[in-house]
Tab-separated table of C-alpha atoms in Angstrom:
chain	number	residue	atom	x	y	z
A	1	MET	CA	71.657	96.707	104.965
A	2	HIS	CA	71.915	99.828	106.796
A	3	LEU	CA	75.057	100.455	107.658
A	4	ARG	CA	74.565	100.310	110.714
A	5	ALA	CA	73.286	97.221	111.883
A	6	CYS	CA	75.931	95.707	109.426
A	7	VAL	CA	78.620	96.774	111.420
A	8	GLN	CA	76.874	95.890	114.191
A	9	GLN	CA	76.229	92.420	113.101
A	10	ALA	CA	79.692	91.798	112.093
A	11	GLN	CA	80.861	93.416	115.113
A	12	ALA	CA	78.967	89.997	116.790
A	13	GLY	CA	81.198	88.238	114.607
A	14	ASP	CA	77.969	87.642	111.189
A	15	ALA	CA	81.065	86.678	108.173
A	16	THR	CA	78.872	87.918	106.342
A	17	ALA	CA	78.259	91.390	107.475
A	18	VAL	CA	81.982	91.449	107.291
A	19	GLY	CA	82.758	91.075	103.803
A	20	GLU	CA	79.833	93.978	102.989
A	21	LEU	CA	81.466	96.316	104.960
A	22	ILE	CA	84.705	95.184	103.484
A	23	ALA	CA	82.782	94.750	99.674
A	24	HIS	CA	81.484	98.403	100.856
A	25	PHE	CA	84.393	100.309	102.103
A	26	ARG	CA	87.220	99.079	100.276
A	27	PRO	CA	86.338	101.173	97.043
A	28	ARG	CA	86.893	104.202	98.663
A	29	ILE	CA	89.581	102.692	100.118
A	30	PHE	CA	91.428	101.528	97.504
A	31	ARG	CA	90.684	105.200	95.881
A	32	TYR	CA	91.901	107.169	99.158
A	33	CYS	CA	95.032	104.874	98.797
A	34	LEU	CA	96.117	105.768	95.098
A	35	SER	CA	95.489	109.209	94.955
A	36	ARG	CA	98.094	108.889	98.830
A	37	LEU	CA	100.767	106.825	97.663
A	38	GLY	CA	100.042	107.185	93.611
A	39	SER	CA	101.034	103.309	93.034
A	40	ALA	CA	97.658	100.695	92.184
A	41	GLU	CA	100.316	98.210	93.312
A	42	LEU	CA	100.674	99.380	96.765
A	43	ALA	CA	97.012	100.633	97.017
A	44	GLU	CA	95.601	97.447	96.139
A	45	ASP	CA	98.592	95.958	99.103
A	46	MET	CA	97.546	99.274	101.238
A	47	THR	CA	93.432	98.490	100.845
A	48	GLN	CA	94.817	94.622	101.723
A	49	GLU	CA	95.455	96.000	104.585
A	50	VAL	CA	93.626	98.831	105.797
A	51	SER	CA	90.847	96.410	105.193
A	52	MET	CA	92.777	93.232	107.584
A	53	ALA	CA	93.063	95.982	110.009
A	54	LEU	CA	90.017	97.520	110.368
A	55	VAL	CA	88.772	94.046	110.673
A	56	SER	CA	90.601	93.088	113.401
A	57	ALA	CA	89.674	96.505	114.743
A	58	LEU	CA	85.413	96.523	114.529
A	59	PRO	CA	84.856	94.632	117.857
A	60	ALA	CA	87.104	98.125	119.407
A	61	TYR	CA	84.706	99.913	117.457
A	62	GLU	CA	82.176	101.407	119.786
A	63	ASP	CA	79.462	103.662	118.515
A	64	ARG	CA	79.551	106.905	120.368
A	65	GLY	CA	78.467	108.868	116.943
A	66	VAL	CA	81.115	109.354	114.712
A	67	PRO	CA	80.627	107.822	112.091
A	68	PHE	CA	82.125	103.911	110.778
A	69	ALA	CA	83.563	106.258	107.457
A	70	ALA	CA	85.700	108.508	109.862
A	71	PHE	CA	86.592	105.100	112.303
A	72	VAL	CA	88.181	102.887	108.531
A	73	PHE	CA	90.234	106.061	106.769
A	74	GLY	CA	91.242	107.295	110.352
A	75	ILE	CA	92.735	104.051	109.515
A	76	ALA	CA	93.517	104.615	106.248
A	77	SER	CA	95.530	107.272	106.858
A	78	ASN	CA	97.624	106.386	109.964
A	79	LYS	CA	98.494	102.815	107.445
A	80	VAL	CA	99.221	105.235	104.528
A	81	LEU	CA	100.879	107.401	106.407
A	82	THR	CA	103.088	104.627	108.003
A	83	MET	CA	103.777	103.388	104.300
A	84	ARG	CA	104.563	106.820	103.149
A	85	ARG	CA	107.683	107.215	105.671
A	86	THR	CA	108.820	103.769	105.088
A	87	LEU	CA	107.866	104.598	101.326
A	88	ALA	CA	110.983	107.053	101.906
A	89	ARG	CA	113.885	105.452	103.630
A	90	ARG	CA	113.114	102.397	100.361
A	91	VAL	CA	115.243	102.800	97.377
A	92	GLU	CA	113.745	100.548	95.697
A	93	ASP	CA	110.238	101.135	93.114
A	94	ALA	CA	107.611	98.296	93.237
A	95	THR	CA	106.477	98.375	90.192
A	96	ALA	CA	104.221	96.143	88.470
A	97	ASP	CA	104.507	93.064	86.253
A	98	LEU	CA	102.933	93.346	83.410
A	99	PRO	CA	101.029	90.374	81.196
A	100	GLU	CA	102.115	89.910	78.036
A	101	ARG	CA	98.807	88.205	76.694
A	102	VAL	CA	95.385	90.492	75.113
A	103	GLU	CA	93.308	91.881	78.265
A	104	PRO	CA	90.764	93.570	77.905
A	105	ALA	CA	91.918	96.243	80.244
A	106	PRO	CA	94.421	99.161	79.119
A	107	GLY	CA	97.661	98.240	78.507
A	108	PRO	CA	100.697	98.441	79.080
A	109	ALA	CA	100.409	101.497	77.331
A	110	GLU	CA	97.287	102.990	78.144
A	111	LEU	CA	98.430	101.993	81.635
A	112	ALA	CA	101.547	103.651	81.861
A	113	GLU	CA	99.889	107.166	80.151
A	114	GLN	CA	97.264	107.542	82.839
A	115	ASP	CA	99.743	106.434	85.103
A	116	ASP	CA	102.217	109.192	84.291
A	117	SER	CA	98.845	111.447	84.052
A	118	LEU	CA	98.513	110.991	87.738
A	119	HIS	CA	101.913	111.227	88.675
A	120	ASP	CA	101.671	115.085	87.623
A	121	LEU	CA	98.498	115.471	89.528
A	122	LEU	CA	99.300	114.057	92.518
A	123	GLY	CA	102.850	116.086	92.503
A	124	GLN	CA	101.158	119.754	91.982
A	125	LEU	CA	100.156	118.250	95.760
A	126	ASP	CA	103.851	117.288	96.469
A	127	ALA	CA	103.821	120.568	97.569
A	128	LEU	CA	101.451	120.945	100.348
A	129	PRO	CA	102.507	119.943	103.811
A	130	GLU	CA	101.279	116.091	104.310
A	131	ARG	CA	97.635	117.237	106.969
A	132	GLN	CA	96.515	119.858	104.473
A	133	ARG	CA	97.573	116.865	101.574
A	134	ASP	CA	95.776	114.497	103.426
A	135	VAL	CA	92.774	116.597	104.304
A	136	LEU	CA	91.782	117.181	100.480
A	137	LEU	CA	92.743	114.272	99.576
A	138	LEU	CA	89.667	112.678	102.416
A	139	ARG	CA	87.734	115.396	102.174
A	140	VAL	CA	87.260	114.667	98.405
A	141	VAL	CA	88.965	111.706	97.226
A	142	SER	CA	87.009	109.461	100.002
A	143	GLY	CA	84.126	111.834	99.748
A	144	LEU	CA	84.455	112.632	103.097
A	145	SER	CA	82.393	115.451	105.112
A	146	ALA	CA	84.701	117.987	107.193
A	147	GLU	CA	83.205	116.545	110.511
A	148	GLU	CA	84.127	113.542	109.234
A	149	VAL	CA	88.244	114.086	108.797
A	150	ALA	CA	88.755	115.662	112.165
A	151	ALA	CA	86.768	112.774	113.510
A	152	ALA	CA	89.447	110.398	110.881
A	153	LEU	CA	92.198	112.917	111.969
A	154	ASP	CA	92.136	113.338	115.606
A	155	LEU	CA	91.185	116.809	114.564
A	156	THR	CA	88.088	119.537	115.625
A	157	PRO	CA	86.172	120.747	112.295
A	158	GLY	CA	87.327	123.840	112.347
A	159	ASN	CA	91.183	122.555	111.672
A	160	VAL	CA	89.560	121.138	109.088
A	161	ARG	CA	88.384	124.305	107.342
A	162	VAL	CA	91.124	125.459	107.499
A	163	LEU	CA	93.879	123.255	106.425
A	164	GLN	CA	91.871	122.203	103.536
A	165	HIS	CA	91.294	126.701	103.617
A	166	ARG	CA	95.244	126.838	103.211
A	167	ALA	CA	96.016	123.592	101.328
A	168	LEU	CA	93.778	125.608	98.536
A	169	ALA	CA	95.406	128.546	98.442
A	170	THR	CA	98.290	127.208	98.108
A	171	LEU	CA	97.348	125.175	95.382
A	172	ARG	CA	95.618	128.320	93.444
A	173	GLY	CA	99.012	129.893	94.011
A	174	ARG	CA	100.681	126.625	91.628
A	175	LEU	CA	98.084	125.840	89.734
A	176	ALA	CA	98.615	130.180	88.496
A	177	THR	CA	102.062	129.155	87.599
A	178	ALA	CA	100.693	125.728	85.682
A	179	PRO	CA	96.960	125.821	84.437
A	180	ALA	CA	97.430	123.563	82.029
A	181	VAL	CA	97.335	120.978	84.807
A	182	ALA	CA	95.145	121.775	85.652
A	183	THR	CA	92.506	122.072	82.846
A	184	GLY	CA	94.771	118.939	81.555
A	185	GLY	CA	95.608	121.043	78.759
A	186	GLU	CA	99.369	119.045	77.774
A	187	ALA	CA	101.742	120.188	81.042
A	188	ARG	CA	104.909	118.525	79.625
B	1	MET	CA	95.601	126.019	114.631
B	2	ASN	CA	95.277	129.990	114.367
B	3	ASP	CA	91.992	129.922	113.436
B	4	GLU	CA	90.902	133.202	113.963
B	5	TYR	CA	93.427	134.451	111.462
B	6	GLU	CA	91.273	132.992	108.662
B	7	ASN	CA	88.425	134.506	106.998
B	8	VAL	CA	84.856	132.361	107.733
B	9	ASP	CA	83.494	133.284	105.047
B	10	GLU	CA	86.610	132.360	102.318
B	11	LEU	CA	85.850	129.300	104.833
B	12	ALA	CA	82.900	128.263	104.287
B	13	ALA	CA	83.205	128.880	100.202
B	14	ASP	CA	85.804	126.467	100.419
B	15	ASP	CA	84.505	124.044	102.596
B	16	ALA	CA	81.161	124.497	100.178
B	17	LEU	CA	83.955	124.415	97.118
B	18	LEU	CA	84.947	120.645	98.736
B	19	ASP	CA	80.951	119.835	99.549
B	20	HIS	CA	80.414	119.746	96.360
B	21	LEU	CA	83.059	118.622	94.483
B	22	ALA	CA	82.853	115.572	97.348
B	23	ALA	CA	79.449	114.486	96.348
B	24	GLY	CA	80.804	114.162	91.743
B	25	GLY	CA	79.889	117.953	91.018
B	26	ALA	CA	81.678	119.041	87.954
B	27	PRO	CA	83.366	122.095	88.213
B	28	THR	CA	81.157	124.540	86.360
B	29	ALA	CA	83.419	127.752	84.430
B	30	GLY	CA	84.857	130.601	85.863
B	31	ASP	CA	85.833	128.330	88.387
B	32	ASP	CA	89.023	128.587	89.651
B	33	PRO	CA	91.631	126.323	88.199
B	34	ALA	CA	92.357	124.246	91.735
B	35	THR	CA	88.383	122.745	91.615
B	36	ALA	CA	88.987	122.343	88.115
B	37	PHE	CA	92.199	120.563	88.864
B	38	LEU	CA	89.954	119.045	92.236
B	39	SER	CA	88.052	117.324	89.766
B	40	ARG	CA	90.532	115.980	87.500
B	41	LEU	CA	92.290	114.685	90.344
B	42	VAL	CA	88.591	112.890	91.568
B	43	ALA	CA	88.150	111.432	88.228
B	44	ARG	CA	91.457	110.206	86.541
B	45	VAL	CA	91.604	108.869	90.514
B	46	GLU	CA	88.424	106.788	89.939
B	47	ALA	CA	89.123	105.561	86.521
B	48	VAL	CA	91.769	103.707	87.909
B	49	PRO	CA	90.072	100.066	88.163
B	50	VAL	CA	89.426	99.109	91.145
B	51	PRO	CA	90.604	95.431	92.474
B	52	THR	CA	87.473	93.151	93.055
B	53	ALA	CA	88.629	90.409	93.881
B	54	THR	CA	88.024	89.943	97.225
B	55	VAL	CA	87.989	86.087	98.349
B	56	ARG	CA	88.636	83.367	100.160
B	57	ALA	CA	91.867	81.795	99.734
B	58	ALA	CA	92.712	77.606	101.783
B	59	ASN	CA	95.119	75.699	101.261
B	60	PRO	CA	94.081	71.798	102.675
B	61	ARG	CA	97.058	70.199	101.495
B	62	VAL	CA	99.361	72.259	104.193
B	63	PRO	CA	98.886	71.310	108.222
B	64	ALA	CA	98.125	74.224	110.479
B	65	ALA	CA	100.217	73.145	112.232
B	66	ARG	CA	103.201	74.053	109.769
B	67	ALA	CA	100.825	76.659	108.162
B	68	THR	CA	101.833	80.665	108.454
B	69	THR	CA	98.703	83.036	108.696
B	70	VAL	CA	99.005	84.894	105.701
B	71	TYR	CA	96.076	87.588	106.185
B	72	SER	CA	95.839	89.298	103.322
B	73	CYS	CA	98.118	88.084	99.903
B	74	SER	CA	98.094	89.605	96.568
B	75	VAL	CA	98.580	87.235	93.504
B	76	ARG	CA	100.657	88.039	90.237
B	77	PRO	CA	102.805	86.572	88.014
B	78	ALA	CA	106.167	85.949	88.077
B	79	PRO	CA	108.311	87.110	85.492
B	80	VAL	CA	109.426	83.730	85.246
B	81	GLY	CA	105.901	82.133	84.963
B	82	ALA	CA	105.318	81.163	88.430
B	83	ALA	CA	102.887	83.698	90.699
B	84	VAL	CA	104.157	85.655	93.512
B	85	ILE	CA	102.129	84.513	96.438
B	86	SER	CA	102.821	88.372	98.805
B	87	GLN	CA	102.237	88.701	102.033
B	88	ALA	CA	100.346	92.889	101.079
B	89	ALA	CA	101.481	93.100	105.902
B	90	SER	CA	104.978	93.748	104.946
B	91	ARG	CA	105.951	92.357	101.812
B	92	ARG	CA	108.294	90.049	103.896
B	93	HIS	CA	107.177	87.067	104.180
B	94	ARG	CA	107.176	86.034	99.613
B	95	LEU	CA	106.122	82.473	98.705
B	96	PHE	CA	107.272	82.015	94.879
B	97	VAL	CA	104.547	79.513	93.624
B	98	PRO	CA	104.856	77.294	90.459
B	99	ILE	CA	101.601	78.362	88.529
B	100	ALA	CA	99.763	74.612	88.760
B	101	ALA	CA	100.213	75.336	92.318
B	102	ALA	CA	99.136	78.295	92.699
B	103	ALA	CA	96.029	77.404	90.376
B	104	ALA	CA	95.728	74.863	93.753
B	105	VAL	CA	94.553	77.822	95.533
B	106	ALA	CA	91.397	77.162	96.254
B	107	VAL	CA	89.596	80.319	95.752
B	108	VAL	CA	85.190	81.172	96.259
B	109	GLY	CA	84.158	84.540	96.271
B	110	THR	CA	82.292	86.697	92.691
B	111	ALA	CA	86.120	86.813	91.199
B	112	ALA	CA	87.615	84.074	90.932
B	113	ALA	CA	88.885	84.407	87.084
B	114	ALA	CA	90.613	87.361	88.244
B	115	ALA	CA	92.107	86.009	91.734
B	116	THR	CA	93.189	82.947	90.225
B	117	ALA	CA	97.002	82.552	89.303
B	118	GLY	CA	96.772	82.788	85.380
B	119	SER	CA	95.708	86.391	85.666
B	120	ASP	CA	97.885	88.447	85.538
B	121	ARG	CA	96.680	90.060	89.145
B	122	GLY	CA	94.422	89.563	91.323
B	123	SER	CA	94.065	90.068	95.326
B	124	VAL	CA	93.374	87.587	97.632
B	125	LEU	CA	91.698	88.766	100.821
B	126	HIS	CA	90.962	86.635	104.327
B	127	PRO	CA	89.972	88.517	106.835
B	128	LEU	CA	88.492	85.186	108.578
B	129	ASN	CA	91.620	84.123	110.196
B	130	THR	CA	92.004	80.119	108.407
B	131	TRP	CA	95.239	78.960	107.430
B	132	ILE	CA	95.815	79.681	103.830
B	133	PHE	CA	98.241	79.372	101.063
B	134	GLY	CA	101.916	79.188	103.137
B	135	GLU	CA	104.561	77.645	106.436
B	136	ASP	CA	105.848	78.663	108.337
B	137	ALA	CA	109.380	78.745	106.249
B	138	PRO	CA	113.389	79.438	108.108
B	139	ARG	CA	113.509	82.731	107.371
B	140	THR	CA	116.075	82.728	104.256
B	141	HIS	CA	118.630	85.706	103.389
B	142	ALA	CA	116.903	88.053	101.094
B	143	PRO	CA	118.592	89.646	98.872
B	144	HIS	CA	119.054	93.566	99.563
B	145	PRO	CA	117.609	95.641	97.473
B	146	GLY	CA	120.313	96.548	94.756
B	147	GLY	CA	122.557	94.967	97.069
B	148	SER	CA	125.927	93.471	95.995
B	149	THR	CA	126.647	91.709	93.315
B	150	SER	CA	128.503	89.313	95.212
B	151	PRO	CA	127.369	86.214	94.884
B	152	ARG	CA	125.490	84.737	98.371
B	153	PRO	CA	124.123	82.019	99.946
B	154	GLY	CA	121.362	81.139	101.257
B	155	HIS	CA	118.816	82.299	98.263
B	156	GLY	CA	117.671	79.303	97.311
B	157	GLY	CA	114.343	78.844	99.961
B	158	SER	CA	113.736	75.316	101.624
B	159	PRO	CA	112.122	73.403	100.407
B	160	SER	CA	107.187	73.272	101.163
B	161	SER	CA	105.323	71.019	102.450
B	162	ILE	CA	103.467	71.838	98.470
B	163	PRO	CA	104.768	69.423	95.913
B	164	GLY	CA	107.270	72.054	93.897
B	165	VAL	CA	106.146	75.118	95.479
B	166	ALA	CA	110.204	76.363	97.001
B	167	THR	CA	110.097	79.509	99.687
B	168	GLY	CA	112.415	81.621	100.437
B	169	GLY	CA	113.877	82.721	96.992
B	170	ASP	CA	113.449	85.367	95.716
B	171	ALA	CA	113.277	86.124	92.169
B	172	PRO	CA	115.857	87.313	90.117
B	173	THR	CA	116.668	90.624	90.368
B	174	PRO	CA	119.594	92.689	89.135
B	175	GLY	CA	121.709	93.405	90.457
B	176	VAL	CA	121.722	90.782	92.635
B	177	SER	CA	122.522	88.110	92.100
B	178	GLY	CA	121.726	84.291	93.816
B	179	PRO	CA	121.828	80.926	92.314
B	180	SER	CA	117.814	80.306	92.368
B	181	GLN	CA	115.297	81.695	90.542
B	182	GLY	CA	113.016	82.021	92.970
B	183	VAL	CA	110.893	79.268	91.657
B	184	GLU	CA	112.434	76.237	92.413
B	185	GLY	CA	114.220	76.669	95.222
B	186	ALA	CA	117.174	75.137	94.036
B	187	PRO	CA	119.187	74.598	97.609
B	188	GLY	CA	121.351	77.259	98.354
B	189	LEU	CA	124.795	76.958	100.856
B	190	PRO	CA	124.349	76.451	104.266
B	191	VAL	CA	124.053	79.579	105.598
B	192	SER	CA	125.170	78.917	109.768
B	193	GLY	CA	127.848	76.376	109.303
B	194	SER	CA	127.564	72.604	109.063
B	195	PRO	CA	128.282	70.094	111.035
B	196	SER	CA	131.414	69.499	109.115
B	197	GLY	CA	132.136	72.776	108.758
B	198	PRO	CA	134.803	74.457	110.931
B	199	GLY	CA	132.572	75.386	113.631
B	200	VAL	CA	134.925	75.905	116.104
B	201	THR	CA	138.089	77.783	115.404
B	202	GLU	CA	141.065	76.292	117.489
B	203	VAL	CA	143.696	79.003	118.483
B	204	VAL	CA	146.818	77.630	119.561
B	205	PRO	CA	149.110	80.406	120.623
B	206	ALA	CA	152.393	79.932	118.919
B	207	ALA	CA	156.203	80.129	120.758
B	208	GLY	CA	157.381	83.302	122.074
B	209	THR	CA	153.852	84.670	122.592
B	210	SER	CA	153.245	85.799	125.748
B	211	ARG	CA	154.210	84.406	128.511
B	212	THR	CA	153.591	84.978	132.252
B	213	PRO	CA	156.276	84.645	134.629
B	214	GLY	CA	156.417	81.984	136.887
B	215	ALA	CA	153.447	80.320	134.264
B	216	GLY	CA	155.112	77.426	133.706
B	217	SER	CA	152.194	75.489	131.494
B	218	GLN	CA	149.449	77.834	130.073
B	219	PRO	CA	146.531	76.161	129.733
B	220	PRO	CA	145.596	76.661	125.561
B	221	SER	CA	143.555	78.976	123.670
B	222	VAL	CA	140.907	80.952	124.702
B	223	ALA	CA	138.361	79.602	121.276
B	224	ALA	CA	139.218	76.017	123.361
B	225	GLY	CA	136.437	76.510	125.379
B	226	SER	CA	134.361	76.546	123.379
B	227	VAL	CA	132.690	73.390	121.838
B	228	PRO	CA	131.300	72.299	118.465
B	229	THR	CA	127.633	72.295	118.387
B	230	PRO	CA	125.555	70.009	115.696
B	231	SER	CA	125.371	73.618	113.808
B	232	GLY	CA	128.940	73.897	113.617
B	233	ALA	CA	128.215	77.327	115.701
B	234	ALA	CA	130.434	77.867	118.840
B	235	GLU	CA	128.834	77.293	122.050
B	236	PRO	CA	130.850	78.221	125.425
B	237	SER	CA	131.489	75.158	127.239
B	238	HIS	CA	130.002	75.364	131.030
B	239	THR	CA	132.606	73.288	131.804
B	240	PRO	CA	136.342	73.463	131.787
B	241	PRO	CA	138.007	72.714	128.736
B	242	ALA	CA	141.017	70.691	128.926
B	243	MET	CA	144.619	71.197	129.862
B	244	GLY	CA	146.600	71.271	127.307
B	245	PRO	CA	150.362	69.744	127.090
B	246	PRO	CA	152.684	72.409	128.763
B	247	VAL	CA	154.473	74.910	126.219
B	248	THR	CA	158.538	74.704	127.581
B	249	PRO	CA	158.710	79.032	127.319
B	250	PRO	CA	160.831	80.168	124.295
B	251	ALA	CA	164.284	81.149	126.145
B	252	GLY	CA	165.571	84.614	125.844
B	253	TRP	CA	163.625	86.407	128.123
B	254	GLY	CA	160.747	85.074	130.578
B	255	SER	CA	162.869	81.620	131.492
B	256	PRO	CA	159.852	81.371	134.223
B	257	PRO	CA	161.665	81.615	137.816
B	258	PRO	CA	160.826	79.285	140.027
B	259	GLY	CA	157.752	78.737	141.093
B	260	PRO	CA	154.721	77.033	140.999
B	261	ALA	CA	153.260	75.105	137.762
B	262	THR	CA	149.822	75.918	137.574
B	263	ARG	CA	149.457	79.773	135.900
B	264	PRO	CA	148.649	82.203	137.826
B	265	PRO	CA	144.465	83.768	138.084
B	266	GLY	CA	145.127	87.148	135.585
B	267	ARG	CA	144.620	88.431	131.973
B	268	PRO	CA	147.324	87.122	129.269
B	269	THR	CA	148.035	89.299	126.232
B	270	THR	CA	148.889	87.061	123.319
B	271	THR	CA	150.497	90.095	122.157
B	272	PRO	CA	154.021	88.338	120.983
B	273	GLY	CA	156.947	89.888	121.504
B	274	ASN	CA	155.446	92.393	123.818
B	275	ARG	CA	156.360	93.088	127.658
B	276	PRO	CA	154.153	90.607	129.312
B	277	THR	CA	151.331	92.749	131.133
B	278	THR	CA	149.612	90.163	133.125
B	279	LYS	CA	148.626	91.711	136.154
B	280	PRO	CA	148.983	89.428	139.129
B	281	ALA	CA	146.545	88.700	141.567
B	282	PRO	CA	146.137	90.003	144.761
B	283	VAL	CA	148.911	88.254	146.878
B	284	ASN	CA	146.394	88.180	149.055
B	285	ALA	CA	144.308	86.174	147.596
B	286	ARG	CA	146.800	83.291	146.835
B	287	ASP	CA	147.630	80.523	148.811
B	288	PRO	CA	150.556	81.546	151.413
B	289	SER	CA	152.934	78.718	150.554
B	290	GLU	CA	151.955	80.969	146.439
B	291	ARG	CA	152.147	84.264	148.277
B	292	ALA	CA	155.509	82.924	149.956
B	293	ALA	CA	156.657	82.319	146.255
B	294	VAL	CA	155.641	85.685	144.944
B	295	ARG	CA	157.272	87.340	147.771
B	296	GLN	CA	160.826	86.356	147.566
B	297	THR	CA	159.940	86.797	143.730
B	298	GLN	CA	159.473	90.402	144.382
B	299	LEU	CA	162.240	90.779	147.052
B	300	ALA	CA	165.072	88.733	144.841
B	301	GLY	CA	163.798	91.694	142.061
B	302	ARG	CA	163.724	94.681	144.001
B	303	SER	CA	167.519	93.484	145.164
B	304	ARG	CA	168.409	93.337	141.778
B	305	THR	CA	166.655	96.450	140.279
B	306	GLY	CA	168.335	98.092	143.806
């Protein structure tokens, strides 16, 4: 089903269309949340929350030329920002409970290794201001265009291009001193 | 934003680069480190499996009137063999349920197996406002993360309408004590006072404490104005407190001069040993006979000191 038609049907209360919308955006929302929060558990919870907020906000959406993806990721960006602020105040660190039986999925060791790797990569973005980081991840992880990012974050496309340019410049400066991170070599 | 200070060509180049990466393009040899880094980051993020369970759950055994809406929640194993269904939105409302009860969650969807409580993880997304797992349980005192090690009452949780399901209790967390494992919902100590508990503190003034000159008797103290409630909490009474037996002021200073038997309105102090600081009410506020008595007292005092 075409996305626009799907949105219209979902707004009309079609449960199937709502389900299709969620199924369509859920992976992208999850990856965006993962890249912003750095934890699969948190990202999963946040994906649920964004999905619910999306469903709740559907009736308020008006198609005025703004891509629906911008509407979705505008919600996601706000939710993640709120969560990051909450996490900054919280002392506990959520960890997953690992099962004790054989799973075809990656085991704890693999998961830990992947987490470390992801943490290392995301750690390079810590030097960026919140807005630049958000713009960069929306562009490359969520796959939004500069115009969509601008609509999601209530910026102009020009602002978005400036922010992403500055973010890349900062990254280049950092990676020049730690090239192993960029190439995947041993950085530690 | 200082758009005009940026090199337009560089902006366009970076924009094209990010478009290329967003479209899944691979970095080419000779690309700058940032390109390689972002490409690696995207690949790494996409390697994390996306939870695919988008299912609906409903528990018909929970009466709708008592249920609370749990719009979305995650099903995870708890360390003691129970599943944790936590409401993602707030993380405040957690239900700890035994596996058997959690398995009773009716799961409809493509990833049903992953979302049942027997599996290690799964998600239950319910966007359509149906009552699902949970009830409007009274808020228990959740342990503070990393909180004190002193025992705290009330961690046990409350009984649920689901047989064998307890709400409220939290999983054992290092540094947080509590009698419950979080699963069985062991009844904790009452949080607020119980009917038999000391809900009301009655303070009886000790002899020798503040005594207003001229007061022949004094009603029982402040807390006697409270009445016990079934919950054990003290509530201010709307009826005047019963008058206590007259308390004879101690000998020594403050032998009551002749005056009315009732204490004049004023603000008593309870600091023992201090000179009474009760400020008498304005003379005009009293009745004529009392006013005359006070006047006489004042005159007598002046004549003594003068």
